[in-house]
Amino acid sequence: MDKSEELQTGQYSNVPIVILLVLMYVIVAMSDNFKGIFVPFFKEDFGVNNTQIGYILTVSLLAYAIFQYVGGILIEKLGYKKVISLGFITGIVSLLLLISFKTYAMLVIGLFGLNIGMAMFNVGVNTLGPILTVTSTAVLMNFVNFSYGASNTAIQKTVGSLLAKGIPWPQFYVFMLICCVVLFLYLLLIKIPYMPKSKKITYKKKDLFKNKILYLYIIALGFYLGSEYGIGNWFVNYMGEEFNLAADKRALYAALFFGFETVGRLFGGFIVDRLGTFRSMLIYSGFAFLLSTAGIVLGEAGLMIFALAGLFYSIIYPTIITTAHAVFKDAASYATGLILMCGTLIAMIVNMVMGIANDVIGVYYSYYSVAVCMAITTLAILLIKRSVEIAKGKQQLLQL
């Protein structure tokens, strides 16, 4: 471990920290997936259309975007534990609002605040995870993201079934609140003996902003998130409105997509180590584009093919983050927060457009957005790979 990245770790085990990161991503999965699953119920309970739902999702993503950037800055100043604690406090308060006040305005405010908390979680995981002393960072980050995928699968199927049995949607936020309180208490009991490099090493932000690779990372991550959020937020609605599938059928295909993604992340770190980071991302993003496109073109008959695309979505996000941490080195916390913010803003715009397009051109044609986003991500990764290779040749980057 680089001594500039630690306080005084000694022989301290990283296991409690890894457990924290895994369980935090379980909670993030709840936050992300509840919104998409509850869309039909939001529309019914609050009397809103697809465009208004799109606005709600946009507001949520705006909070997520801005506070990932803010979180990256705060981590440099306050350290990991304080920023993650702030995320818990914000999330708990927001969940109390969602549970206690069932109005459209409070729904917007509650989801906005909840996504602030989840943003702190996300930037905490993606800046702390890569600096832990482990044999393979790629394996660790894919395993942490595996917890997100596993939770997605369980949430899509279990929540869909419980909703079909008449369990009201606010009850699921009660469960999420309990999980947040318990995990917050766990956080307070463990030590996180690491601090960002920027605590000891200074860097010039103007040099960072002159680096074109930064903008390619933003594009790659942004359109990947646009595609994945589009699936999380609109896949259930797409199957319901376009094919009139029942709630349990919709939940099944959504669970299959995230189940394949989970399997991919369980083993993906080993594949990345074997094939290399950028080659792996290119192969996976290319197949994700091809399968998602084929799945949409074939309509209801292609839903299984679309679900299979989840296998190839799996390693893209954690590997982008892992390589970014290596590329930007001393500015890793700030750069990661910036990439996450700008990437989420792109995803926000994509999902806002999808919400409007659902009402204007129809659910089917608007859903092609998820495939188009993957095509853009694949191109951006290819350009990053070439740029990094050129920079390596000039000895401007460490070997990844």
Short mmCIF file of C-alpha atoms in Angstrom, two decimals:
data_model
loop_
_atom_site.label_atom_id
_atom_site.label_comp_id
_atom_site.label_asym_id
_atom_site.label_seq_id
_atom_site.Cartn_x
_atom_site.Cartn_y
_atom_site.Cartn_z
CA MET A 1 0.00 0.00 0.00
CA ASP A 2 1.16 3.54 -0.74
CA LYS A 3 1.93 5.12 2.64
CA SER A 4 0.34 8.38 1.43
CA GLU A 5 -3.00 6.56 1.31
CA GLU A 6 -3.13 5.44 4.92
CA LEU A 7 -3.09 6.78 8.43
CA GLN A 8 -1.54 4.04 10.56
CA THR A 9 -3.06 0.76 9.43
CA GLY A 10 -0.54 -1.59 10.97
CA GLN A 11 -1.96 -5.12 10.72
CA TYR A 12 -5.54 -3.86 10.60
CA SER A 13 -7.82 -6.17 8.58
CA ASN A 14 -9.71 -4.76 5.60
CA VAL A 15 -12.53 -7.28 6.06
CA PRO A 16 -14.79 -4.95 8.13
CA ILE A 17 -14.38 -2.25 5.48
CA VAL A 18 -15.17 -4.64 2.63
CA ILE A 19 -18.30 -5.77 4.49
CA LEU A 20 -19.31 -2.11 4.84
CA LEU A 21 -18.80 -1.41 1.14
CA VAL A 22 -20.76 -4.50 0.11
CA LEU A 23 -23.72 -3.69 2.38
CA MET A 24 -23.72 -0.02 1.33
CA TYR A 25 -24.16 -1.15 -2.26
CA VAL A 26 -27.07 -3.36 -1.18
CA ILE A 27 -28.77 -0.20 0.11
CA VAL A 28 -27.88 1.72 -3.07
CA ALA A 29 -29.50 -1.12 -5.04
CA MET A 30 -32.68 -0.70 -3.00
CA SER A 31 -32.76 3.02 -3.72
CA ASP A 32 -32.11 2.62 -7.44
CA ASN A 33 -34.54 -0.26 -8.02
CA PHE A 34 -37.44 0.80 -5.85
CA LYS A 35 -37.99 3.84 -8.08
CA GLY A 36 -38.26 1.79 -11.25
CA ILE A 37 -40.47 -0.90 -9.71
CA PHE A 38 -42.76 1.67 -8.13
CA VAL A 39 -43.30 3.73 -11.32
CA PRO A 40 -46.75 2.19 -12.07
CA PHE A 41 -47.80 2.75 -8.45
CA PHE A 42 -46.51 6.34 -8.40
CA LYS A 43 -48.54 7.00 -11.56
CA GLU A 44 -51.66 5.55 -9.98
CA ASP A 45 -51.32 7.05 -6.48
CA PHE A 46 -50.29 10.55 -7.56
CA GLY A 47 -52.13 10.76 -10.90
CA VAL A 48 -49.06 11.55 -13.00
CA ASN A 49 -48.00 10.56 -16.54
CA ASN A 50 -44.73 9.22 -17.95
CA THR A 51 -43.33 12.71 -18.53
CA GLN A 52 -43.94 13.70 -14.90
CA ILE A 53 -42.38 10.45 -13.73
CA GLY A 54 -39.43 11.34 -15.94
CA TYR A 55 -39.13 14.65 -14.11
CA ILE A 56 -39.11 12.88 -10.75
CA LEU A 57 -36.36 10.55 -11.91
CA THR A 58 -34.47 13.53 -13.34
CA VAL A 59 -34.59 15.39 -10.03
CA SER A 60 -33.34 12.28 -8.26
CA LEU A 61 -30.45 11.86 -10.68
CA LEU A 62 -29.61 15.56 -10.40
CA ALA A 63 -29.11 15.15 -6.67
CA TYR A 64 -27.11 11.99 -7.29
CA ALA A 65 -24.89 13.75 -9.82
CA ILE A 66 -24.15 16.94 -7.92
CA PHE A 67 -23.44 15.26 -4.60
CA GLN A 68 -21.10 12.66 -6.06
CA TYR A 69 -18.92 15.62 -7.08
CA VAL A 70 -19.43 17.31 -3.71
CA GLY A 71 -18.68 14.00 -2.01
CA GLY A 72 -15.37 13.71 -3.87
CA ILE A 73 -14.36 17.16 -2.64
CA LEU A 74 -15.51 16.45 0.93
CA ILE A 75 -13.58 13.18 1.03
CA GLU A 76 -10.38 15.09 0.27
CA LYS A 77 -11.14 17.47 3.16
CA LEU A 78 -12.92 15.31 5.75
CA GLY A 79 -11.93 11.73 4.97
CA TYR A 80 -13.99 8.67 4.12
CA LYS A 81 -15.79 7.91 7.37
CA LYS A 82 -17.27 11.38 7.91
CA VAL A 83 -18.56 11.62 4.35
CA ILE A 84 -20.13 8.15 4.46
CA SER A 85 -21.70 9.05 7.83
CA LEU A 86 -23.19 12.17 6.25
CA GLY A 87 -24.69 9.95 3.57
CA PHE A 88 -26.36 7.77 6.19
CA ILE A 89 -27.83 10.73 8.08
CA THR A 90 -29.20 12.30 4.90
CA GLY A 91 -30.65 9.00 3.70
CA ILE A 92 -32.33 8.24 7.03
CA VAL A 93 -34.00 11.66 7.23
CA SER A 94 -35.21 11.38 3.62
CA LEU A 95 -36.68 7.93 4.20
CA LEU A 96 -38.58 9.25 7.22
CA LEU A 97 -40.09 11.93 4.98
CA LEU A 98 -41.09 9.41 2.29
CA ILE A 99 -42.75 7.18 4.86
CA SER A 100 -44.50 9.90 6.85
CA PHE A 101 -45.81 12.30 4.19
CA LYS A 102 -47.53 10.77 1.15
CA THR A 103 -47.85 13.75 -1.21
CA TYR A 104 -46.38 14.31 -4.66
CA ALA A 105 -44.22 17.20 -3.40
CA MET A 106 -42.84 15.10 -0.57
CA LEU A 107 -42.17 12.25 -3.00
CA VAL A 108 -39.95 14.58 -5.03
CA ILE A 109 -38.22 16.00 -1.94
CA GLY A 110 -37.77 12.60 -0.33
CA LEU A 111 -36.26 11.00 -3.43
CA PHE A 112 -34.02 14.05 -3.94
CA GLY A 113 -32.65 13.75 -0.39
CA LEU A 114 -32.36 9.97 -0.59
CA ASN A 115 -30.23 10.28 -3.70
CA ILE A 116 -27.96 12.77 -1.92
CA GLY A 117 -27.27 10.06 0.65
CA MET A 118 -26.75 7.41 -2.02
CA ALA A 119 -24.33 9.72 -3.86
CA MET A 120 -22.19 9.90 -0.72
CA PHE A 121 -22.29 6.10 -0.54
CA ASN A 122 -21.31 5.71 -4.18
CA VAL A 123 -18.36 8.08 -4.16
CA GLY A 124 -17.22 6.57 -0.86
CA VAL A 125 -17.24 3.04 -2.30
CA ASN A 126 -15.55 4.06 -5.55
CA THR A 127 -12.74 6.05 -3.93
CA LEU A 128 -12.11 3.87 -0.86
CA GLY A 129 -12.39 0.47 -2.56
CA PRO A 130 -9.51 0.92 -5.04
CA ILE A 131 -6.99 1.82 -2.31
CA LEU A 132 -7.59 -1.17 -0.03
CA THR A 133 -4.68 -3.59 0.20
CA VAL A 134 -5.92 -6.63 -1.72
CA THR A 135 -4.41 -9.07 -4.21
CA SER A 136 -6.56 -7.80 -7.10
CA THR A 137 -8.40 -4.48 -7.14
CA ALA A 138 -10.39 -5.63 -10.19
CA VAL A 139 -11.65 -8.70 -8.31
CA LEU A 140 -12.52 -6.61 -5.23
CA MET A 141 -14.42 -3.91 -7.12
CA ASN A 142 -16.30 -6.46 -9.23
CA PHE A 143 -17.20 -8.35 -6.06
CA VAL A 144 -18.46 -5.17 -4.40
CA ASN A 145 -20.51 -4.45 -7.51
CA PHE A 146 -21.64 -8.09 -7.44
CA SER A 147 -23.47 -7.23 -4.22
CA TYR A 148 -25.31 -4.52 -6.14
CA GLY A 149 -26.26 -6.93 -8.90
CA ALA A 150 -27.30 -9.68 -6.49
CA SER A 151 -29.48 -7.19 -4.66
CA ASN A 152 -31.01 -6.03 -7.95
CA THR A 153 -32.00 -9.60 -8.78
CA ALA A 154 -33.50 -10.28 -5.38
CA ILE A 155 -35.26 -6.91 -5.24
CA GLN A 156 -36.82 -7.16 -8.72
CA LYS A 157 -38.31 -10.60 -8.09
CA THR A 158 -39.17 -10.36 -4.39
CA VAL A 159 -40.60 -6.84 -4.44
CA GLY A 160 -42.57 -7.57 -7.62
CA SER A 161 -44.14 -10.62 -5.99
CA LEU A 162 -44.94 -8.80 -2.75
CA LEU A 163 -46.49 -5.87 -4.60
CA ALA A 164 -48.68 -8.33 -6.51
CA LYS A 165 -49.87 -9.65 -3.13
CA GLY A 166 -50.96 -6.17 -2.07
CA ILE A 167 -48.04 -4.96 0.09
CA PRO A 168 -48.06 -1.12 -0.22
CA TRP A 169 -44.92 0.46 -1.68
CA PRO A 170 -44.14 2.69 1.39
CA GLN A 171 -43.52 -0.45 3.46
CA PHE A 172 -40.44 -1.21 1.40
CA TYR A 173 -38.98 2.17 2.35
CA VAL A 174 -39.60 1.25 6.01
CA PHE A 175 -37.46 -1.85 5.50
CA MET A 176 -34.77 0.26 3.80
CA LEU A 177 -34.82 2.69 6.75
CA ILE A 178 -34.18 -0.16 9.21
CA CYS A 179 -31.25 -1.37 7.09
CA CYS A 180 -29.75 2.14 7.00
CA VAL A 181 -29.96 2.59 10.77
CA VAL A 182 -28.35 -0.80 11.48
CA LEU A 183 -25.52 -0.28 8.98
CA PHE A 184 -24.90 3.26 10.27
CA LEU A 185 -24.37 1.86 13.75
CA TYR A 186 -21.94 -0.68 12.26
CA LEU A 187 -20.02 2.14 10.54
CA LEU A 188 -19.63 3.96 13.85
CA LEU A 189 -18.08 0.85 15.42
CA ILE A 190 -15.40 0.11 12.81
CA LYS A 191 -12.16 1.88 11.88
CA ILE A 192 -11.34 3.22 8.43
CA PRO A 193 -7.61 3.95 8.76
CA TYR A 194 -7.17 5.40 5.26
CA MET A 195 -7.09 8.88 3.86
CA PRO A 196 -6.93 10.19 0.27
CA LYS A 197 -3.56 10.88 -1.33
CA SER A 198 -4.54 14.51 -1.70
CA LYS A 199 -4.16 14.86 2.07
CA LYS A 200 -0.40 14.71 1.50
CA ILE A 201 0.05 15.27 -2.23
CA THR A 202 -1.13 18.35 -4.08
CA TYR A 203 -2.08 18.49 -7.75
CA LYS A 204 -3.17 21.19 -10.17
CA LYS A 205 -6.82 21.02 -11.16
CA LYS A 206 -6.13 22.96 -14.35
CA ASP A 207 -3.85 20.14 -15.53
CA LEU A 208 -6.63 17.66 -14.84
CA PHE A 209 -9.13 19.64 -16.88
CA LYS A 210 -6.69 19.86 -19.80
CA ASN A 211 -6.52 16.06 -19.99
CA LYS A 212 -8.84 14.87 -22.78
CA ILE A 213 -8.97 11.40 -21.23
CA LEU A 214 -11.05 12.90 -18.41
CA TYR A 215 -13.79 13.83 -20.86
CA LEU A 216 -13.69 10.44 -22.55
CA TYR A 217 -14.17 8.81 -19.14
CA ILE A 218 -17.15 11.08 -18.51
CA ILE A 219 -18.70 10.07 -21.84
CA ALA A 220 -18.01 6.36 -21.32
CA LEU A 221 -19.42 6.30 -17.80
CA GLY A 222 -22.26 8.72 -18.53
CA PHE A 223 -23.78 6.78 -21.39
CA TYR A 224 -23.22 3.47 -19.63
CA LEU A 225 -25.17 4.83 -16.67
CA GLY A 226 -27.76 6.26 -19.05
CA SER A 227 -28.30 2.76 -20.44
CA GLU A 228 -28.32 0.97 -17.07
CA TYR A 229 -30.54 3.58 -15.39
CA GLY A 230 -32.82 3.42 -18.41
CA ILE A 231 -33.21 -0.31 -17.82
CA GLY A 232 -33.66 0.09 -14.06
CA ASN A 233 -36.19 2.91 -14.40
CA TRP A 234 -38.09 1.98 -17.56
CA PHE A 235 -37.74 -1.77 -18.29
CA VAL A 236 -40.73 -2.72 -16.11
CA ASN A 237 -42.82 0.09 -17.61
CA TYR A 238 -41.69 -0.93 -21.15
CA MET A 239 -42.85 -4.53 -20.67
CA GLY A 240 -46.12 -3.44 -19.09
CA GLU A 241 -47.19 -0.85 -21.65
CA GLU A 242 -45.78 -2.45 -24.80
CA PHE A 243 -46.60 -6.13 -24.16
CA ASN A 244 -49.20 -5.94 -21.35
CA LEU A 245 -47.22 -8.38 -19.20
CA ALA A 246 -48.45 -9.03 -15.68
CA ALA A 247 -46.45 -7.78 -12.67
CA ASP A 248 -44.89 -11.18 -11.96
CA LYS A 249 -43.75 -11.60 -15.60
CA ARG A 250 -42.26 -8.11 -15.64
CA ALA A 251 -40.46 -8.86 -12.39
CA LEU A 252 -39.14 -12.14 -13.81
CA TYR A 253 -37.44 -10.60 -16.85
CA ALA A 254 -36.08 -7.69 -14.81
CA ALA A 255 -34.70 -10.17 -12.27
CA LEU A 256 -33.11 -12.20 -15.07
CA PHE A 257 -31.33 -9.15 -16.47
CA PHE A 258 -29.88 -8.23 -13.10
CA GLY A 259 -29.23 -11.89 -12.30
CA PHE A 260 -27.04 -12.27 -15.39
CA GLU A 261 -25.33 -9.02 -14.46
CA THR A 262 -24.69 -10.44 -11.00
CA VAL A 263 -23.14 -13.64 -12.35
CA GLY A 264 -20.94 -11.56 -14.64
CA ARG A 265 -19.65 -9.51 -11.73
CA LEU A 266 -19.01 -12.56 -9.56
CA PHE A 267 -16.47 -13.89 -12.05
CA GLY A 268 -15.72 -10.73 -14.00
CA GLY A 269 -12.74 -9.61 -11.95
CA PHE A 270 -10.84 -12.77 -12.84
CA ILE A 271 -11.63 -12.29 -16.53
CA VAL A 272 -10.43 -8.68 -16.37
CA ASP A 273 -7.17 -9.79 -14.77
CA ARG A 274 -6.67 -12.35 -17.54
CA LEU A 275 -7.68 -10.31 -20.61
CA GLY A 276 -6.68 -6.84 -19.42
CA THR A 277 -8.87 -3.94 -18.39
CA PHE A 278 -9.53 -2.15 -21.66
CA ARG A 279 -9.79 -5.26 -23.82
CA SER A 280 -12.34 -6.67 -21.37
CA MET A 281 -14.39 -3.47 -21.39
CA LEU A 282 -14.42 -3.35 -25.19
CA ILE A 283 -15.56 -6.96 -25.52
CA TYR A 284 -18.23 -6.66 -22.86
CA SER A 285 -19.62 -3.30 -24.01
CA GLY A 286 -19.72 -4.49 -27.62
CA PHE A 287 -21.75 -7.57 -26.73
CA ALA A 288 -23.99 -5.51 -24.41
CA PHE A 289 -24.82 -3.26 -27.36
CA LEU A 290 -25.49 -6.14 -29.77
CA LEU A 291 -27.70 -8.15 -27.40
CA SER A 292 -29.70 -5.17 -26.14
CA THR A 293 -30.35 -4.06 -29.73
CA ALA A 294 -31.40 -7.56 -30.80
CA GLY A 295 -33.63 -7.88 -27.74
CA ILE A 296 -35.51 -4.69 -28.57
CA VAL A 297 -35.79 -5.43 -32.30
CA LEU A 298 -37.40 -8.82 -31.58
CA GLY A 299 -40.00 -7.31 -29.26
CA GLU A 300 -41.61 -9.64 -26.72
CA ALA A 301 -39.77 -12.62 -28.23
CA GLY A 302 -36.48 -10.82 -27.53
CA LEU A 303 -37.00 -10.20 -23.83
CA MET A 304 -34.83 -13.18 -22.88
CA ILE A 305 -32.07 -12.01 -25.22
CA PHE A 306 -32.31 -8.55 -23.70
CA ALA A 307 -32.05 -10.07 -20.22
CA LEU A 308 -28.94 -11.98 -21.32
CA ALA A 309 -27.28 -8.63 -22.13
CA GLY A 310 -27.00 -8.14 -18.38
CA LEU A 311 -24.09 -10.59 -18.39
CA PHE A 312 -22.11 -8.13 -20.52
CA TYR A 313 -23.14 -5.01 -18.64
CA SER A 314 -21.52 -6.55 -15.58
CA ILE A 315 -17.86 -5.50 -15.52
CA ILE A 316 -18.08 -2.17 -17.34
CA TYR A 317 -18.85 0.17 -14.44
CA PRO A 318 -16.40 -1.21 -11.83
CA THR A 319 -13.63 -1.49 -14.43
CA ILE A 320 -14.11 2.07 -15.64
CA ILE A 321 -13.78 3.26 -12.04
CA THR A 322 -10.76 1.06 -11.35
CA THR A 323 -8.86 2.27 -14.42
CA ALA A 324 -9.78 5.90 -13.73
CA HIS A 325 -8.27 5.61 -10.26
CA ALA A 326 -5.00 4.39 -11.80
CA VAL A 327 -4.98 6.95 -14.63
CA PHE A 328 -5.57 10.03 -12.46
CA LYS A 329 -3.46 8.80 -9.52
CA ASP A 330 -2.92 11.72 -7.09
CA ALA A 331 -6.18 13.39 -8.14
CA ALA A 332 -8.12 10.12 -7.94
CA SER A 333 -10.74 11.18 -5.34
CA TYR A 334 -11.50 14.49 -7.03
CA ALA A 335 -11.42 13.03 -10.56
CA THR A 336 -13.64 10.10 -9.57
CA GLY A 337 -16.21 12.43 -8.01
CA LEU A 338 -16.11 14.65 -11.10
CA ILE A 339 -16.50 11.70 -13.49
CA LEU A 340 -19.37 10.30 -11.42
CA MET A 341 -21.13 13.69 -11.30
CA CYS A 342 -20.83 14.46 -15.00
CA GLY A 343 -21.60 10.88 -15.94
CA THR A 344 -24.74 10.93 -13.83
CA LEU A 345 -25.79 14.25 -15.40
CA ILE A 346 -25.57 12.59 -18.81
CA ALA A 347 -27.63 9.68 -17.49
CA MET A 348 -30.14 12.16 -16.07
CA ILE A 349 -30.59 13.82 -19.45
CA VAL A 350 -30.92 10.45 -21.18
CA ASN A 351 -33.64 9.35 -18.77
CA MET A 352 -35.45 12.68 -19.00
CA VAL A 353 -35.50 12.30 -22.78
CA MET A 354 -36.73 8.71 -22.41
CA GLY A 355 -39.59 9.87 -20.20
CA ILE A 356 -40.68 12.50 -22.70
CA ALA A 357 -40.14 10.14 -25.66
CA ASN A 358 -42.38 7.52 -24.03
CA ASP A 359 -45.31 9.93 -24.38
CA VAL A 360 -44.26 11.44 -27.74
CA ILE A 361 -43.02 8.56 -29.92
CA GLY A 362 -44.11 5.60 -27.83
CA VAL A 363 -42.53 3.30 -25.29
CA TYR A 364 -41.06 0.88 -27.86
CA TYR A 365 -39.05 3.32 -29.96
CA SER A 366 -37.91 5.37 -26.97
CA TYR A 367 -36.44 2.20 -25.43
CA TYR A 368 -33.84 2.01 -28.20
CA SER A 369 -32.05 4.70 -26.18
CA VAL A 370 -30.50 2.02 -23.95
CA ALA A 371 -28.81 0.38 -26.95
CA VAL A 372 -27.65 3.69 -28.46
CA CYS A 373 -26.04 4.60 -25.14
CA MET A 374 -24.06 1.35 -25.12
CA ALA A 375 -22.79 2.06 -28.63
CA ILE A 376 -21.48 5.45 -27.47
CA THR A 377 -19.88 3.87 -24.38
CA THR A 378 -18.08 1.29 -26.54
CA LEU A 379 -16.67 4.00 -28.81
CA ALA A 380 -15.52 6.10 -25.83
CA ILE A 381 -13.75 3.11 -24.25
CA LEU A 382 -11.95 2.46 -27.54
CA LEU A 383 -10.75 6.07 -27.63
CA ILE A 384 -9.64 5.91 -23.97
CA LYS A 385 -7.68 2.75 -24.70
CA ARG A 386 -5.86 4.40 -27.59
CA SER A 387 -5.20 7.59 -25.62
CA VAL A 388 -3.83 5.67 -22.63
CA GLU A 389 -1.55 3.61 -24.88
CA ILE A 390 -0.20 6.78 -26.49
CA ALA A 391 0.30 8.40 -23.07
CA LYS A 392 2.06 5.29 -21.78
CA GLY A 393 4.38 5.48 -24.73
CA LYS A 394 5.27 9.00 -23.62
CA GLN A 395 5.71 7.75 -20.04
CA GLN A 396 2.90 9.98 -18.79
CA LEU A 397 0.98 7.23 -17.02
CA LEU A 398 1.77 4.39 -14.69
CA GLN A 399 1.31 0.91 -16.11
CA LEU A 400 -2.24 -0.25 -15.48
#
